[in-house]
Coordinates of C-alpha atoms in Angstrom, one line a residue:
Chain Q
X1107 CA -27.6 -12.3 -30.3
X1108 CA -24.0 -12.4 -28.8
X1109 CA -22.2 -15.8 -28.9
X1110 CA -22.6 -17.8 -25.7
X1111 CA -19.1 -18.6 -24.6
X1112 CA -18.1 -21.4 -22.3
X1113 CA -17.1 -19.8 -19.0
X1114 CA -15.1 -21.3 -16.2
X1115 CA -17.4 -21.6 -13.2
X1116 CA -15.1 -21.9 -10.2
X1117 CA -17.8 -22.8 -7.7
X1118 CA -20.2 -25.7 -7.2
X1119 CA -22.7 -26.5 -4.4
X1120 CA -22.4 -29.9 -2.8
X1121 CA -25.1 -29.5 -0.1
X1122 CA -25.1 -31.0 3.3
X1123 CA -25.7 -29.8 6.8
X1124 CA -23.5 -29.5 9.9
X1125 CA -24.6 -29.0 13.5
X1126 CA -22.5 -28.4 16.7
X1127 CA -23.5 -28.1 20.3
X1128 CA -21.3 -27.2 23.3
X1129 CA -21.8 -28.4 26.8
X1130 CA -20.1 -27.8 30.1
X1131 CA -17.6 -30.5 29.7
X1132 CA -18.3 -31.9 26.2
X1133 CA -19.0 -30.8 22.7
X1134 CA -20.8 -32.6 19.9
X1135 CA -20.4 -31.9 16.1
X1136 CA -22.4 -33.8 13.5
X1137 CA -22.8 -33.7 9.8
X1138 CA -24.7 -35.8 7.2
X1139 CA -22.6 -37.8 4.8
X1140 CA -24.4 -37.0 1.5
X1141 CA -22.5 -35.1 -1.2
X1142 CA -24.6 -33.9 -4.1
X1143 CA -24.3 -31.7 -7.2
X1144 CA -27.5 -30.4 -8.8
X1145 CA -30.0 -33.2 -8.4
X1146 CA -27.4 -35.9 -8.5
X1147 CA -26.0 -37.6 -5.4
X1148 CA -22.2 -38.1 -5.9
X1149 CA -21.7 -40.2 -2.8
X1150 CA -23.6 -41.2 0.3
X1151 CA -20.5 -41.7 2.4
X1152 CA -18.5 -38.4 2.6
X1153 CA -17.2 -37.1 5.9
X1154 CA -17.5 -33.3 6.4
X1155 CA -15.8 -33.4 9.8
X1156 CA -12.1 -32.8 10.1
X1157 CA -9.8 -32.9 13.1
X1158 CA -7.7 -29.7 13.2
X1159 CA -6.0 -30.3 16.6
X1160 CA -6.1 -32.6 19.5
X1161 CA -9.4 -31.2 20.9
X1162 CA -10.5 -29.1 18.0
X1163 CA -12.7 -30.2 15.1
X1164 CA -14.3 -28.4 12.2
X1165 CA -17.3 -29.4 10.1
X1166 CA -18.0 -27.6 6.8
X1167 CA -20.7 -27.6 4.2
X1168 CA -20.9 -25.8 0.9
X1169 CA -18.5 -26.5 -1.9
X1170 CA -16.4 -29.5 -0.8
X1171 CA -13.4 -28.8 -3.0
X1172 CA -13.0 -25.5 -1.2
X1173 CA -13.6 -27.3 2.1
X1174 CA -10.8 -29.8 1.3
X1175 CA -8.5 -27.0 0.3
X1176 CA -9.3 -25.1 3.5
X1177 CA -8.7 -28.2 5.6
X1178 CA -5.3 -28.7 4.0
X1179 CA -4.3 -25.0 4.5
X1180 CA -5.3 -25.0 8.1
X1181 CA -3.6 -28.4 8.7
X1182 CA -0.4 -26.9 7.2
X1183 CA -0.6 -23.7 9.3
X1184 CA -1.2 -25.8 12.4
X1185 CA 1.9 -27.9 11.7
X1186 CA 4.0 -24.8 11.3
X1187 CA 2.6 -23.5 14.6
X1188 CA 3.5 -26.8 16.3
X1189 CA 7.0 -26.5 15.0
X1190 CA 7.4 -22.9 16.2
X1191 CA 5.7 -23.2 19.6
X1192 CA 6.1 -26.9 20.5
X1193 CA 2.5 -27.3 21.4
X1194 CA -0.9 -27.8 19.8
X1195 CA -3.0 -24.8 19.0
X1196 CA -5.8 -23.9 21.4
X1197 CA -9.4 -23.8 20.1
X1198 CA -9.8 -20.0 20.4
X1199 CA -6.5 -19.6 18.5
X1200 CA -7.6 -22.0 15.8
X1201 CA -10.9 -20.1 15.6
X1202 CA -9.1 -16.8 14.9
X1203 CA -6.8 -18.6 12.4
X1204 CA -9.8 -19.9 10.5
X1205 CA -11.3 -16.4 10.4
X1206 CA -8.2 -14.9 9.1
X1207 CA -7.7 -17.7 6.5
X1208 CA -11.2 -17.2 5.2
X1209 CA -10.8 -13.4 5.1
X1210 CA -7.5 -13.5 3.2
X1211 CA -9.7 -14.9 0.3
X1212 CA -12.2 -12.1 0.7
X1213 CA -12.1 -11.3 -3.0
X1214 CA -12.3 -14.9 -4.2
X1215 CA -14.0 -16.6 -1.2
X1216 CA -13.9 -20.1 0.0
X1217 CA -17.5 -21.2 -0.5
X1218 CA -17.6 -23.0 2.8
X1219 CA -19.9 -22.7 5.8
X1220 CA -18.0 -23.8 8.9
X1221 CA -18.5 -24.6 12.5
X1222 CA -15.5 -25.2 14.8
X1223 CA -15.8 -27.1 18.1
X1224 CA -13.4 -27.6 20.9
X1225 CA -12.6 -26.5 24.5
X1226 CA -11.9 -23.0 25.6
X1227 CA -9.1 -22.0 28.0
X1228 CA -11.3 -23.0 31.0
X1229 CA -12.1 -26.5 29.6
X1230 CA -15.7 -25.7 28.8
X1231 CA -17.1 -26.7 25.4
X1232 CA -17.3 -24.0 22.8
X1233 CA -18.6 -23.7 19.3
X1234 CA -17.6 -21.1 16.8
X1235 CA -19.8 -20.4 13.8
X1236 CA -18.6 -18.7 10.6
X1237 CA -19.9 -17.1 7.5
X1238 CA -18.1 -17.7 4.2
X1239 CA -15.7 -14.7 4.4
X1240 CA -14.6 -15.2 8.0
X1241 CA -16.9 -13.3 10.4
X1242 CA -17.1 -15.5 13.5
X1243 CA -18.7 -15.7 16.8
X1244 CA -18.5 -18.0 19.9
X1245 CA -21.9 -19.5 20.5
X1246 CA -23.4 -22.4 22.5
X1247 CA -24.8 -24.2 19.4
X1248 CA -25.0 -23.7 15.6
X1249 CA -26.2 -25.2 12.4
X1250 CA -24.7 -24.4 8.9
X1251 CA -25.5 -25.7 5.5
X1252 CA -28.5 -26.4 3.3
X1253 CA -30.6 -27.6 6.3
X1254 CA -29.5 -24.9 8.7
X1255 CA -32.7 -22.9 8.3
X1256 CA -34.7 -25.9 9.2
X1257 CA -32.6 -26.9 12.2
X1258 CA -31.7 -23.6 13.8
X1259 CA -35.2 -22.7 15.0
X1260 CA -35.5 -26.1 16.7
X1261 CA -32.1 -25.7 18.4
X1262 CA -33.2 -22.1 19.4
X1263 CA -36.3 -23.6 20.9
X1264 CA -34.6 -26.5 22.8
X1265 CA -31.2 -25.0 23.7
X1266 CA -31.7 -21.3 23.7
X1267 CA -29.3 -19.9 26.1
X1268 CA -29.1 -16.2 27.3
X1269 CA -27.1 -14.0 24.9
X1270 CA -23.5 -13.4 26.0
X1271 CA -24.0 -9.7 25.4
X1272 CA -26.5 -9.3 28.3
X1273 CA -25.3 -7.3 31.3
X1274 CA -25.5 -8.5 34.0
X1275 CA -24.2 -11.7 32.4
X1276 CA -26.2 -14.9 32.5
X1277 CA -24.4 -18.3 32.2
X1278 CA -24.6 -19.3 28.5
X1279 CA -23.6 -23.0 28.5
X1280 CA -26.4 -25.4 27.6
X1281 CA -27.6 -27.4 30.6
X1282 CA -28.1 -30.5 28.5
X1283 CA -26.2 -33.6 29.3
X1284 CA -24.1 -35.3 26.6
X1285 CA -26.6 -38.0 25.9
X1286 CA -29.5 -35.5 25.7
X1287 CA -27.4 -33.4 23.2
X1288 CA -26.8 -36.4 21.0
X1289 CA -30.5 -37.2 21.0
X1290 CA -31.4 -33.6 20.0
X1291 CA -28.8 -33.8 17.2
X1292 CA -30.3 -37.1 15.9
X1293 CA -33.8 -35.7 16.0
X1294 CA -33.0 -32.4 14.2
X1295 CA -31.2 -34.3 11.4
X1296 CA -34.1 -36.7 11.0
X1297 CA -36.4 -33.7 10.6
X1298 CA -34.1 -31.8 8.3
X1299 CA -33.8 -34.9 6.1
X1300 CA -37.5 -35.0 5.6
X1301 CA -37.6 -31.5 4.1
X1302 CA -34.2 -30.8 2.6
X1303 CA -33.2 -32.8 -0.6
X1304 CA -29.5 -32.2 0.1
X1305 CA -29.5 -33.8 3.6
X1306 CA -29.7 -37.5 4.3
X1307 CA -28.1 -40.9 3.9
X1308 CA -26.1 -41.1 7.1
X1309 CA -25.3 -39.0 10.1
X1310 CA -21.8 -38.8 11.5
X1311 CA -21.6 -37.6 15.1
X1312 CA -18.3 -36.8 16.8
X1313 CA -18.3 -36.3 20.5
X1314 CA -15.3 -34.7 22.3
X1315 CA -15.0 -34.9 26.0
X1316 CA -12.4 -35.5 28.7
X1317 CA -12.1 -39.1 27.7
X1318 CA -11.1 -38.2 24.1
X1319 CA -12.9 -38.3 20.8
X1320 CA -15.7 -40.7 20.0
X1321 CA -17.5 -41.2 16.7
X1322 CA -21.0 -42.5 16.2
X1323 CA -23.1 -43.1 13.1
X1324 CA -26.9 -43.0 12.6
X1325 CA -28.9 -43.9 9.6
X1326 CA -31.0 -41.2 7.8
X1327 CA -33.5 -41.5 5.0
X1328 CA -31.7 -42.2 1.7
X1329 CA -34.4 -40.8 -0.7
Chain F
X848 CA 26.0 -7.8 13.2
X849 CA 22.7 -6.6 11.9
X850 CA 19.9 -6.4 14.5
X851 CA 17.8 -9.6 14.1
X852 CA 14.1 -8.8 14.0
X853 CA 13.1 -12.2 12.5
X854 CA 11.4 -13.2 15.7
X855 CA 8.9 -10.3 15.2
X856 CA 7.7 -11.5 11.9
X857 CA 4.3 -13.2 11.9
X858 CA 3.7 -16.4 10.1
X859 CA 1.3 -14.4 7.9
X860 CA 4.3 -13.3 6.0
X861 CA 4.9 -16.9 4.8
X862 CA 1.7 -16.8 2.9
X863 CA 1.0 -14.0 0.5
X864 CA 3.5 -11.4 1.5
X865 CA 6.6 -13.6 0.9
X866 CA 9.1 -11.8 -1.1
X867 CA 7.7 -8.3 -0.3
X868 CA 10.1 -5.6 0.9
X869 CA 9.8 -5.6 4.7
X870 CA 9.4 -2.1 6.0
X871 CA 11.8 -1.8 9.0
X872 CA 11.3 -5.5 9.6
X873 CA 7.6 -5.1 10.4
X874 CA 5.7 -7.1 7.8
X875 CA 2.5 -6.2 9.5
X876 CA 3.0 -2.5 8.7
X877 CA 2.1 -3.2 5.1
X878 CA -1.6 -4.0 4.4
X879 CA -2.2 -7.7 3.9
X880 CA -1.8 -8.9 0.3
X881 CA -5.0 -10.5 -1.1
X882 CA -5.0 -12.8 -4.1
X883 CA -7.4 -11.7 -6.7
X884 CA -9.4 -13.9 -9.1
X885 CA -8.2 -13.9 -12.6
X886 CA -11.1 -12.6 -14.5
X887 CA -12.0 -10.0 -17.1
X888 CA -15.0 -8.8 -15.2
X889 CA -13.8 -8.2 -11.6
X890 CA -16.9 -6.2 -10.6
X891 CA -19.4 -8.7 -12.0
X892 CA -17.6 -11.5 -10.3
X893 CA -17.6 -9.7 -7.0
X894 CA -21.3 -9.0 -7.3
X895 CA -22.1 -12.6 -8.0
X896 CA -19.7 -13.9 -5.3
X897 CA -21.4 -11.5 -2.7
X898 CA -24.9 -12.6 -3.8
X899 CA -23.9 -16.3 -3.6
X900 CA -22.0 -16.2 -0.3
X901 CA -24.4 -13.7 1.3
X902 CA -22.0 -12.4 4.0
X903 CA -23.7 -11.4 7.2
X904 CA -24.8 -7.7 7.5
X905 CA -27.6 -5.3 8.7
X906 CA -27.6 -3.3 11.8
X907 CA -28.1 -0.2 13.9
X908 CA -25.2 1.5 15.7
X909 CA -24.9 4.9 17.1
X910 CA -22.4 7.1 19.0
X911 CA -22.4 10.6 20.4
X912 CA -20.2 12.9 22.4
X913 CA -21.6 14.7 25.4
X914 CA -20.3 16.5 28.4
X915 CA -18.9 13.5 30.2
X916 CA -17.5 11.6 27.2
X917 CA -18.8 9.3 24.5
X918 CA -21.7 6.9 24.5
X919 CA -21.6 4.0 22.0
X920 CA -24.6 1.8 21.5
X921 CA -25.5 -1.0 19.0
X922 CA -27.9 -3.9 18.4
X923 CA -26.7 -7.5 17.9
X924 CA -28.5 -8.9 14.9
X925 CA -26.7 -10.3 11.7
X926 CA -28.8 -11.2 8.7
X927 CA -27.7 -13.2 5.6
X928 CA -30.3 -12.2 3.1
X929 CA -33.6 -12.7 4.8
X930 CA -32.2 -15.2 7.3
X931 CA -31.2 -14.1 10.8
X932 CA -27.8 -15.7 11.1
X933 CA -27.2 -14.5 14.6
X934 CA -28.9 -12.5 17.4
X935 CA -25.7 -12.2 19.5
X936 CA -23.1 -10.5 17.3
X937 CA -20.6 -8.2 19.1
X938 CA -20.9 -5.0 17.1
X939 CA -19.0 -2.8 19.5
X940 CA -15.4 -3.9 19.0
X941 CA -12.9 -3.2 21.7
X942 CA -9.8 -2.0 19.8
X943 CA -8.0 -1.2 23.0
X944 CA -8.9 -0.2 26.6
X945 CA -9.7 3.4 25.6
X946 CA -11.0 3.1 22.0
X947 CA -14.1 1.4 20.6
X948 CA -15.1 0.7 17.0
X949 CA -18.6 -0.1 15.8
X950 CA -19.6 -2.6 13.2
X951 CA -22.1 -1.9 10.4
X952 CA -22.2 -3.5 6.9
X953 CA -20.2 -6.6 6.2
X954 CA -19.6 -8.5 9.5
X955 CA -16.3 -10.1 8.3
X956 CA -15.0 -6.8 6.8
X957 CA -15.6 -4.9 10.0
X958 CA -14.3 -7.7 12.3
X959 CA -11.1 -8.2 10.2
X960 CA -10.2 -4.5 9.7
X961 CA -10.9 -3.6 13.3
X962 CA -8.7 -6.4 14.4
X963 CA -6.1 -5.1 12.0
X964 CA -6.5 -1.6 13.3
X965 CA -6.0 -2.9 16.9
X966 CA -2.7 -4.4 15.8
X967 CA -1.6 -1.2 14.2
X968 CA -2.6 0.9 17.2
X969 CA -0.5 -1.4 19.4
X970 CA 2.5 -1.2 17.0
X971 CA 2.1 2.6 17.1
X972 CA 2.2 2.5 20.9
X973 CA 5.4 0.3 20.9
X974 CA 7.1 2.4 18.2
X975 CA 6.2 5.8 19.7
X976 CA 6.0 5.1 23.4
X977 CA 2.6 6.7 23.6
X978 CA -1.0 5.9 22.8
X979 CA -2.4 6.7 19.4
X980 CA -4.9 9.4 19.1
X981 CA -8.5 8.8 17.9
X982 CA -7.7 11.0 15.0
X983 CA -4.7 8.9 14.1
X984 CA -6.5 5.6 14.5
X985 CA -9.4 6.6 12.4
X986 CA -7.1 8.0 9.7
X987 CA -5.2 4.6 9.6
X988 CA -8.4 2.8 9.0
X989 CA -9.8 5.3 6.5
X990 CA -6.6 5.1 4.4
X991 CA -6.7 1.3 4.3
X992 CA -10.4 1.3 3.3
X993 CA -9.7 3.9 0.7
X994 CA -7.1 1.7 -0.9
X995 CA -9.7 -1.0 -1.3
X996 CA -12.3 1.4 -2.6
X997 CA -14.5 0.0 -5.4
X998 CA -13.6 -3.6 -4.5
X999 CA -16.8 -4.4 -2.7
X1000 CA -15.9 -4.0 1.0
X1001 CA -18.8 -2.9 3.1
X1002 CA -17.8 -1.1 6.2
X1003 CA -19.6 1.7 8.1
X1004 CA -17.9 2.2 11.3
X1005 CA -17.4 4.8 14.1
X1006 CA -14.2 5.1 16.0
X1007 CA -14.9 6.4 19.5
X1008 CA -12.3 7.0 22.1
X1009 CA -10.7 9.3 24.7
X1010 CA -7.2 10.6 24.0
X1011 CA -5.1 13.6 25.2
X1012 CA -7.5 16.1 23.5
X1013 CA -10.5 14.6 25.2
X1014 CA -13.4 12.6 23.7
X1015 CA -13.1 11.8 20.0
X1016 CA -15.6 10.4 17.5
X1017 CA -15.0 9.7 13.8
X1018 CA -17.2 8.1 11.2
X1019 CA -15.2 6.0 8.6
X1020 CA -16.7 4.0 5.7
X1021 CA -15.6 1.7 2.9
X1022 CA -16.0 4.4 0.3
X1023 CA -13.0 6.1 1.9
X1024 CA -15.0 8.7 3.8
X1025 CA -13.9 10.0 7.2
X1026 CA -15.9 12.5 9.1
X1027 CA -15.3 14.1 12.5
X1028 CA -18.5 14.7 14.4
X1029 CA -20.4 14.7 17.7
X1030 CA -23.4 12.5 16.7
X1031 CA -23.6 9.6 14.3
X1032 CA -25.8 6.6 13.6
X1033 CA -24.9 4.0 11.0
X1034 CA -26.8 1.0 9.6
X1035 CA -30.1 0.0 8.1
X1036 CA -31.9 1.1 11.3
X1037 CA -30.1 4.5 11.6
X1038 CA -33.0 6.6 10.3
X1039 CA -35.1 5.4 13.2
X1040 CA -32.2 5.8 15.7
X1041 CA -31.5 9.4 14.5
X1042 CA -35.2 10.3 15.1
X1043 CA -34.9 9.4 18.8
X1044 CA -31.3 10.5 19.2
X1045 CA -31.6 13.9 17.6
X1046 CA -34.8 14.9 19.5
X1047 CA -33.5 13.8 22.9
X1048 CA -29.9 15.0 22.7
X1049 CA -28.5 17.7 25.0
X1050 CA -24.8 18.3 25.5
X1051 CA -25.0 18.4 29.3
X1052 CA -26.5 15.1 30.2
X1053 CA -25.4 12.8 33.0
X1054 CA -23.9 9.5 32.1
X1055 CA -27.2 7.7 33.0
X1056 CA -29.3 10.0 30.9
X1057 CA -27.0 9.7 28.0
X1058 CA -26.9 5.9 28.2
X1059 CA -30.7 5.8 28.4
X1060 CA -31.0 7.9 25.3
X1061 CA -28.6 5.6 23.4
X1062 CA -30.5 2.6 24.6
X1063 CA -33.9 4.0 23.6
X1064 CA -32.7 5.0 20.2
X1065 CA -31.4 1.5 19.5
X1066 CA -34.6 0.0 20.9
X1067 CA -36.8 2.1 18.5
X1068 CA -34.6 1.2 15.6
X1069 CA -34.9 -2.5 16.3
X1070 CA -38.7 -2.1 16.6
X1071 CA -39.0 -0.7 13.1
X1072 CA -36.1 -2.2 11.2
X1073 CA -36.2 -5.9 10.4
X1074 CA -32.5 -6.2 10.0
X1075 CA -31.8 -5.0 13.6
X1076 CA -32.6 -6.7 16.8
X1077 CA -31.3 -8.9 19.6
X1078 CA -29.5 -7.2 22.5
X1079 CA -29.0 -3.4 22.8
X1080 CA -25.5 -2.9 24.2
X1081 CA -24.4 0.5 25.6
X1082 CA -20.8 1.5 26.3
X1083 CA -19.4 4.6 27.8
X1084 CA -15.9 6.0 27.0
X1085 CA -14.5 8.3 29.6
X1086 CA -11.1 9.5 30.7
X1087 CA -10.3 6.1 32.2
X1088 CA -11.2 4.2 29.1
X1089 CA -14.4 2.4 28.2
X1090 CA -16.9 0.4 30.3
X1091 CA -19.9 -1.5 29.3
X1092 CA -22.9 0.0 30.9
X1093 CA -25.7 -2.3 29.9
X1094 CA -26.9 -5.1 27.6
X1095 CA -30.6 -5.6 27.4
X1096 CA -32.8 -7.8 25.3
X1097 CA -34.8 -5.5 23.1
X1098 CA -38.0 -7.4 23.5
X1099 CA -37.7 -6.9 27.3
X1100 CA -37.0 -3.2 26.7
X1101 CA -40.3 -3.1 24.7
X1102 CA -42.3 -4.1 27.7
X1103 CA -40.4 -1.8 29.9
X1104 CA -41.1 1.2 27.7
X1105 CA -44.7 0.1 26.7
X1106 CA -46.0 -2.0 29.5
X1107 CA -49.2 -3.9 28.7
X1108 CA -52.1 -2.6 30.6
X1109 CA -53.7 -5.5 32.4
X1110 CA -57.4 -5.8 31.5
X1111 CA -60.1 -7.7 33.3
X1112 CA -60.7 -11.2 32.0
X1113 CA -63.5 -10.8 29.4
X1114 CA -65.8 -13.1 27.5
X1115 CA -64.0 -14.7 24.5
X1116 CA -65.2 -13.2 21.3
X1117 CA -68.6 -14.7 20.4
X1118 CA -68.5 -16.8 17.3
X1119 CA -71.0 -15.5 14.7
X1120 CA -73.8 -18.1 14.4
X1121 CA -74.2 -19.2 10.8

């Protein structure tokens, strides 16, 4: 029997779920505030949502140390961009930057599952969803994280918009109003909390629209 | 005074390629530098990382040359393990107005390297005052993928385009393989697509017939392969560049090809009395 040697394990899984919905003139991003490791809860009050630019936010679940590193790297790159171009990065530009940043660590990935929200060049809400190594796609709504498999089918049912690949094209933006979208988000998180051990405690909802950025909290089950 | 090309440097050179020799001032000409994990067992680490991260993959793509040009078709499903992560992935990537690339295998790998190829093609145009050939573009990609051979990239792509020599089609993969051909299908659903494509193919078809063949082949692959589905997109590449011909939901194509025969309303099945 060979000797068991202590190995450095670079990754951990902190759980949590993120959801984002884009509307005609608003976007909503929400994440639970529970951070776990194994069966332990490390804290009930951890924000997974980060503001990258004036009208561009990112929510990430997975391994929070990698999430924090990724947030810092993107923040630094954005600062350099602002110095070089004298303006904030647009959301589509930030989406491409996040994809490249993730892919540059293709052989030692950031263990993060991200959604990016903001406004596109026309001022319509947009959501970009990523896998851990940087493949990304502009969508009308998305869920990532431990509760994503529980939440996505519900969002597909309530919000399913025609695929942007269809020709002739059909309008893909969800017809929901901002208040309806927030209600859907609260409902899906309540359901995900029931069946996912890593999701719960509190729900942080951030709404971006023409008036600016607004933050709401809703209680979730703490068990 | 030396010609100042510092404005052409991308910010990418600040991270990772800092200190490298700049080839003619174009930092983007060198392949991007990737930091590697410090570990004795690189392959084992990559295997575990891929299993943990479960990058999105799975697909059916096809392309073929015919009398009028090239038809390129693909589905739009991405799966992470057994979970369908998206039904609306763009698998036909527009490298430039006269060249298309298809995505099969790792979604991030294909997206990133096609984007990188598009940049290289544009640099070639600027440096040589003419468009790059399909042969040249596919060779650029194949050489890059060969240099990362064995490191776990998963790319099975076709480069289709129209250049001075007419229609061109190459298959390029992450093992470093590069094949010139007239008919290819790549992905988990490719066996099914080949069945329809090979039996229906003729060199002299009209554009509509060829597009319909490509569409049917993708539909049948999505019918039998669980990792393929979503929307069947069909593109045509001709002398004036590419155009998207159609994008159809495959479940609607199913009822178009196999319409349900309406039956008269009948008695519901009788429950067997205990």
